[in-house]
């Protein structure tokens, strides 16, 4: 099956720092990648949709200047949380689709804790 | 109104029980439907797609009712290992958001011995 990796799996940082999370499709070309955030006992909330070579489309209420997304190749998308604050602490998950547009494969997630 | 509404749960059932989850969706143009399983502190994993004619995979049966706009998941002969959160997902089919999935909040299932 399709494999999506995410790095790092967890990160702890100080308030005000920036954190970059990488999402890679290992065995297929991902034309579209999605970034989600999940707070404890909540559902997945889509933050943005990223298509290779174009600007990401952000969901309402998600600050594009705070959550920078880059999708420079068909196998890599990055999410940078700039000037992170404790309220940004969450589980960030990416997913990728490519072979069939409605089929998404999830990365293992990155647990971000901002002190 | 939310795109996808899901049974709140939690469901606590004994081993061997049959349990059913439902999920309703608001966009009648939706074409693809899925059930995902998410274990604690892990990413969602696709359990099964839901087809118009209904489909079965071992102890799991998924059904789609387009008229009433809901999907269901039936688990027969529950195992301890079925304990997890089950998320339904429905695709969006509008222009630039093609391929986007809307997720339900998830239903937590605990199977006890």
Short mmCIF file of C-alpha atoms in Angstrom, two decimals:
data_model
loop_
_atom_site.label_atom_id
_atom_site.label_comp_id
_atom_site.label_asym_id
_atom_site.label_seq_id
_atom_site.Cartn_x
_atom_site.Cartn_y
_atom_site.Cartn_z
CA UNK A 1 0.00 0.00 0.00
CA UNK A 2 0.92 3.66 -0.20
CA UNK A 3 3.25 4.85 2.53
CA UNK A 4 3.40 8.35 3.91
CA UNK A 5 6.04 9.35 6.41
CA UNK A 6 6.11 12.32 8.68
CA UNK A 7 9.00 13.85 10.55
CA UNK A 8 9.49 14.50 13.37
CA UNK A 9 7.08 12.22 15.19
CA UNK A 10 7.11 14.52 18.18
CA UNK A 11 8.63 17.86 19.06
CA UNK A 12 8.78 20.03 22.14
CA UNK A 13 9.69 23.66 21.67
CA UNK A 14 9.66 26.96 23.48
CA UNK A 15 7.01 29.54 22.85
CA UNK A 16 7.99 31.87 20.01
CA UNK A 17 10.06 29.40 18.05
CA UNK A 18 9.19 27.97 14.65
CA UNK A 19 8.76 24.30 13.94
CA UNK A 20 8.90 22.58 10.57
CA UNK A 21 7.10 19.31 9.93
CA UNK A 22 7.82 17.23 6.84
CA UNK A 23 5.41 14.94 5.06
CA UNK A 24 6.69 12.54 2.42
CA UNK A 25 4.99 10.07 0.13
CA UNK A 26 7.46 7.23 -0.13
CA UNK A 27 6.18 5.06 -2.93
CA UNK A 28 3.85 7.23 -4.97
CA UNK A 29 3.60 10.73 -6.32
CA UNK A 30 1.27 12.83 -4.25
CA UNK A 31 -0.38 15.49 -6.35
CA UNK A 32 -2.30 16.70 -3.34
CA UNK A 33 -1.39 16.74 0.32
CA UNK A 34 -3.63 17.69 3.20
CA UNK A 35 -2.66 19.01 6.61
CA UNK A 36 -4.88 18.31 9.59
CA UNK A 37 -4.80 19.19 13.24
CA UNK A 38 -6.41 17.14 15.97
CA UNK A 39 -6.92 18.24 19.56
CA UNK A 40 -7.55 15.61 22.25
CA UNK A 41 -10.91 13.87 21.86
CA UNK A 42 -11.70 16.00 18.81
CA UNK A 43 -11.96 15.07 15.17
CA UNK A 44 -9.51 15.81 12.43
CA UNK A 45 -9.75 19.41 11.37
CA UNK A 46 -8.45 20.21 7.92
CA UNK A 47 -6.06 23.15 7.97
CA UNK A 48 -5.07 23.38 4.34
CA UNK A 49 -4.88 21.60 1.04
CA UNK A 50 -1.66 21.75 -0.87
CA UNK A 51 -1.14 20.96 -4.53
CA UNK A 52 2.33 20.46 -5.91
CA UNK A 53 3.72 23.62 -7.40
CA UNK A 54 0.94 25.93 -6.30
CA UNK A 55 -0.08 27.87 -3.22
CA UNK A 56 -1.93 26.04 -0.51
CA UNK A 57 -5.62 26.58 0.05
CA UNK A 58 -6.32 27.32 3.69
CA UNK A 59 -9.50 26.58 5.57
CA UNK A 60 -11.43 29.40 7.11
CA UNK A 61 -9.92 30.48 10.39
CA UNK A 62 -6.46 29.09 9.67
CA UNK A 63 -3.81 31.81 9.48
CA UNK A 64 -1.72 31.27 6.39
CA UNK A 65 1.07 33.48 7.70
CA UNK A 66 1.33 31.39 10.83
CA UNK A 67 1.08 27.98 9.20
CA UNK A 68 3.34 28.08 6.17
CA UNK A 69 2.93 25.25 3.71
CA UNK A 70 5.30 24.37 0.94
CA UNK A 71 4.70 21.60 -1.58
CA UNK A 72 7.68 21.89 -3.86
CA UNK A 73 7.77 18.34 -5.14
CA UNK A 74 5.41 15.45 -5.74
CA UNK A 75 6.77 13.62 -2.72
CA UNK A 76 7.30 16.31 -0.12
CA UNK A 77 5.20 18.90 1.63
CA UNK A 78 6.23 20.88 4.69
CA UNK A 79 4.23 22.69 7.34
CA UNK A 80 6.01 25.34 9.36
CA UNK A 81 4.35 26.58 12.51
CA UNK A 82 5.81 30.05 12.98
CA UNK A 83 6.12 31.72 16.38
CA UNK A 84 4.48 28.77 18.06
CA UNK A 85 2.43 29.30 21.22
CA UNK A 86 1.07 26.82 23.75
CA UNK A 87 -2.34 26.87 22.08
CA UNK A 88 -0.69 25.48 18.94
CA UNK A 89 0.12 22.29 20.85
CA UNK A 90 -1.71 19.56 18.98
CA UNK A 91 -1.39 16.46 16.85
CA UNK A 92 -0.58 17.45 13.27
CA UNK A 93 -1.28 14.86 10.60
CA UNK A 94 -0.68 15.00 6.90
CA UNK A 95 -2.27 12.90 4.23
CA UNK A 96 -1.49 12.43 0.60
CA UNK A 97 -3.50 11.42 -2.40
CA UNK A 98 -2.36 10.75 -5.88
CA UNK A 99 -3.24 7.50 -7.48
CA UNK A 100 -6.96 7.90 -6.84
CA UNK A 101 -8.06 11.40 -5.98
CA UNK A 102 -10.50 10.33 -3.28
CA UNK A 103 -8.14 7.98 -1.53
CA UNK A 104 -5.99 9.55 1.16
CA UNK A 105 -3.12 7.95 2.99
CA UNK A 106 -2.15 9.37 6.32
CA UNK A 107 1.23 9.98 7.81
CA UNK A 108 1.85 8.85 11.40
CA UNK A 109 1.41 12.36 12.75
CA UNK A 110 3.56 14.81 14.66
CA UNK A 111 2.80 15.64 18.25
CA UNK A 112 3.75 19.25 18.93
CA UNK A 113 4.07 20.55 22.45
CA UNK A 114 4.82 24.23 22.90
CA UNK A 115 6.01 25.20 26.36
CA UNK B 1 -24.75 22.58 9.84
CA UNK B 2 -21.74 20.30 9.89
CA UNK B 3 -20.83 18.40 6.74
CA UNK B 4 -20.67 15.13 8.64
CA UNK B 5 -22.42 14.22 11.86
CA UNK B 6 -21.56 11.10 13.73
CA UNK B 7 -22.93 9.13 16.66
CA UNK B 8 -21.25 10.62 19.70
CA UNK B 9 -20.68 7.35 21.58
CA UNK B 10 -18.89 6.10 23.50
CA UNK B 11 -19.93 2.52 22.95
CA UNK B 12 -18.90 -0.04 25.54
CA UNK B 13 -19.73 -3.59 24.50
CA UNK B 14 -18.73 -7.09 25.59
CA UNK B 15 -16.68 -9.36 23.39
CA UNK B 16 -18.81 -11.06 20.80
CA UNK B 17 -21.38 -8.30 20.63
CA UNK B 18 -22.60 -6.67 17.45
CA UNK B 19 -22.31 -2.92 17.32
CA UNK B 20 -23.39 -0.39 14.70
CA UNK B 21 -22.30 3.17 14.04
CA UNK B 22 -24.08 5.71 11.89
CA UNK B 23 -22.98 8.86 10.21
CA UNK B 24 -25.03 11.43 8.30
CA UNK B 25 -23.75 13.80 5.65
CA UNK B 26 -25.19 17.03 4.34
CA UNK B 27 -23.90 17.24 0.76
CA UNK B 28 -26.08 15.15 -1.51
CA UNK B 29 -23.48 15.40 -4.27
CA UNK B 30 -20.89 13.48 -2.25
CA UNK B 31 -19.61 10.48 -4.12
CA UNK B 32 -17.11 8.71 -1.90
CA UNK B 33 -17.51 7.48 1.63
CA UNK B 34 -15.10 5.85 4.01
CA UNK B 35 -14.71 4.46 7.47
CA UNK B 36 -11.41 5.00 9.24
CA UNK B 37 -10.14 3.52 12.45
CA UNK B 38 -7.97 5.59 14.76
CA UNK B 39 -6.14 4.15 17.73
CA UNK B 40 -5.17 6.36 20.63
CA UNK B 41 -2.44 8.85 19.68
CA UNK B 42 -2.11 7.36 16.20
CA UNK B 43 -3.09 8.42 12.72
CA UNK B 44 -6.36 7.26 11.13
CA UNK B 45 -6.13 4.13 9.04
CA UNK B 46 -8.57 3.32 6.30
CA UNK B 47 -10.87 0.53 7.42
CA UNK B 48 -13.04 0.32 4.37
CA UNK B 49 -14.61 2.30 1.58
CA UNK B 50 -18.39 2.34 1.41
CA UNK B 51 -19.99 1.41 -1.88
CA UNK B 52 -23.52 2.04 -3.03
CA UNK B 53 -24.39 -1.62 -2.96
CA UNK B 54 -22.95 -2.07 0.52
CA UNK B 55 -19.84 -4.07 1.18
CA UNK B 56 -18.52 -6.55 3.65
CA UNK B 57 -15.04 -7.35 4.85
CA UNK B 58 -15.02 -10.19 7.32
CA UNK B 59 -16.82 -9.03 10.45
CA UNK B 60 -17.28 -5.52 9.11
CA UNK B 61 -20.18 -4.40 6.95
CA UNK B 62 -20.56 -0.92 5.54
CA UNK B 63 -23.77 0.43 4.04
CA UNK B 64 -24.76 3.59 2.24
CA UNK B 65 -28.23 5.08 2.14
CA UNK B 66 -28.22 7.92 -0.37
CA UNK B 67 -31.88 8.77 0.08
CA UNK B 68 -31.40 9.45 3.78
CA UNK B 69 -27.78 10.52 3.38
CA UNK B 70 -26.21 8.28 5.92
CA UNK B 71 -23.58 5.60 6.08
CA UNK B 72 -23.28 2.86 8.63
CA UNK B 73 -20.70 0.46 9.93
CA UNK B 74 -21.63 -2.83 11.52
CA UNK B 75 -19.13 -4.85 13.50
CA UNK B 76 -20.09 -8.40 14.31
CA UNK B 77 -18.50 -10.65 16.92
CA UNK B 78 -16.56 -7.79 18.48
CA UNK B 79 -12.99 -8.45 19.55
CA UNK B 80 -10.95 -6.68 22.20
CA UNK B 81 -8.72 -5.46 19.39
CA UNK B 82 -11.65 -3.60 17.83
CA UNK B 83 -11.42 -1.02 20.62
CA UNK B 84 -10.62 2.25 18.87
CA UNK B 85 -12.25 5.39 17.55
CA UNK B 86 -14.11 5.00 14.28
CA UNK B 87 -14.30 7.99 11.98
CA UNK B 88 -16.55 8.32 8.98
CA UNK B 89 -15.38 10.44 6.08
CA UNK B 90 -17.17 11.88 3.08
CA UNK B 91 -15.56 13.50 0.09
CA UNK B 92 -16.13 17.04 -1.09
CA UNK B 93 -16.74 17.42 -4.75
CA UNK B 94 -16.57 21.11 -5.36
CA UNK B 95 -14.00 22.62 -7.66
CA UNK B 96 -10.72 23.30 -5.98
CA UNK B 97 -11.55 21.21 -2.95
CA UNK B 98 -11.87 18.08 -5.03
CA UNK B 99 -10.53 15.18 -3.07
CA UNK B 100 -11.01 16.79 0.28
CA UNK B 101 -12.54 14.60 2.95
CA UNK B 102 -14.85 15.76 5.68
CA UNK B 103 -14.50 13.73 8.84
CA UNK B 104 -17.00 13.00 11.53
CA UNK B 105 -16.02 13.57 15.11
CA UNK B 106 -15.49 9.88 15.67
CA UNK B 107 -17.17 7.28 17.81
CA UNK B 108 -15.18 5.62 20.53
CA UNK B 109 -15.65 1.90 20.90
CA UNK B 110 -14.46 -0.10 23.89
CA UNK B 111 -14.83 -3.85 23.81
CA UNK B 112 -14.51 -5.46 27.23
CA UNK B 113 -13.77 -9.11 28.04
#
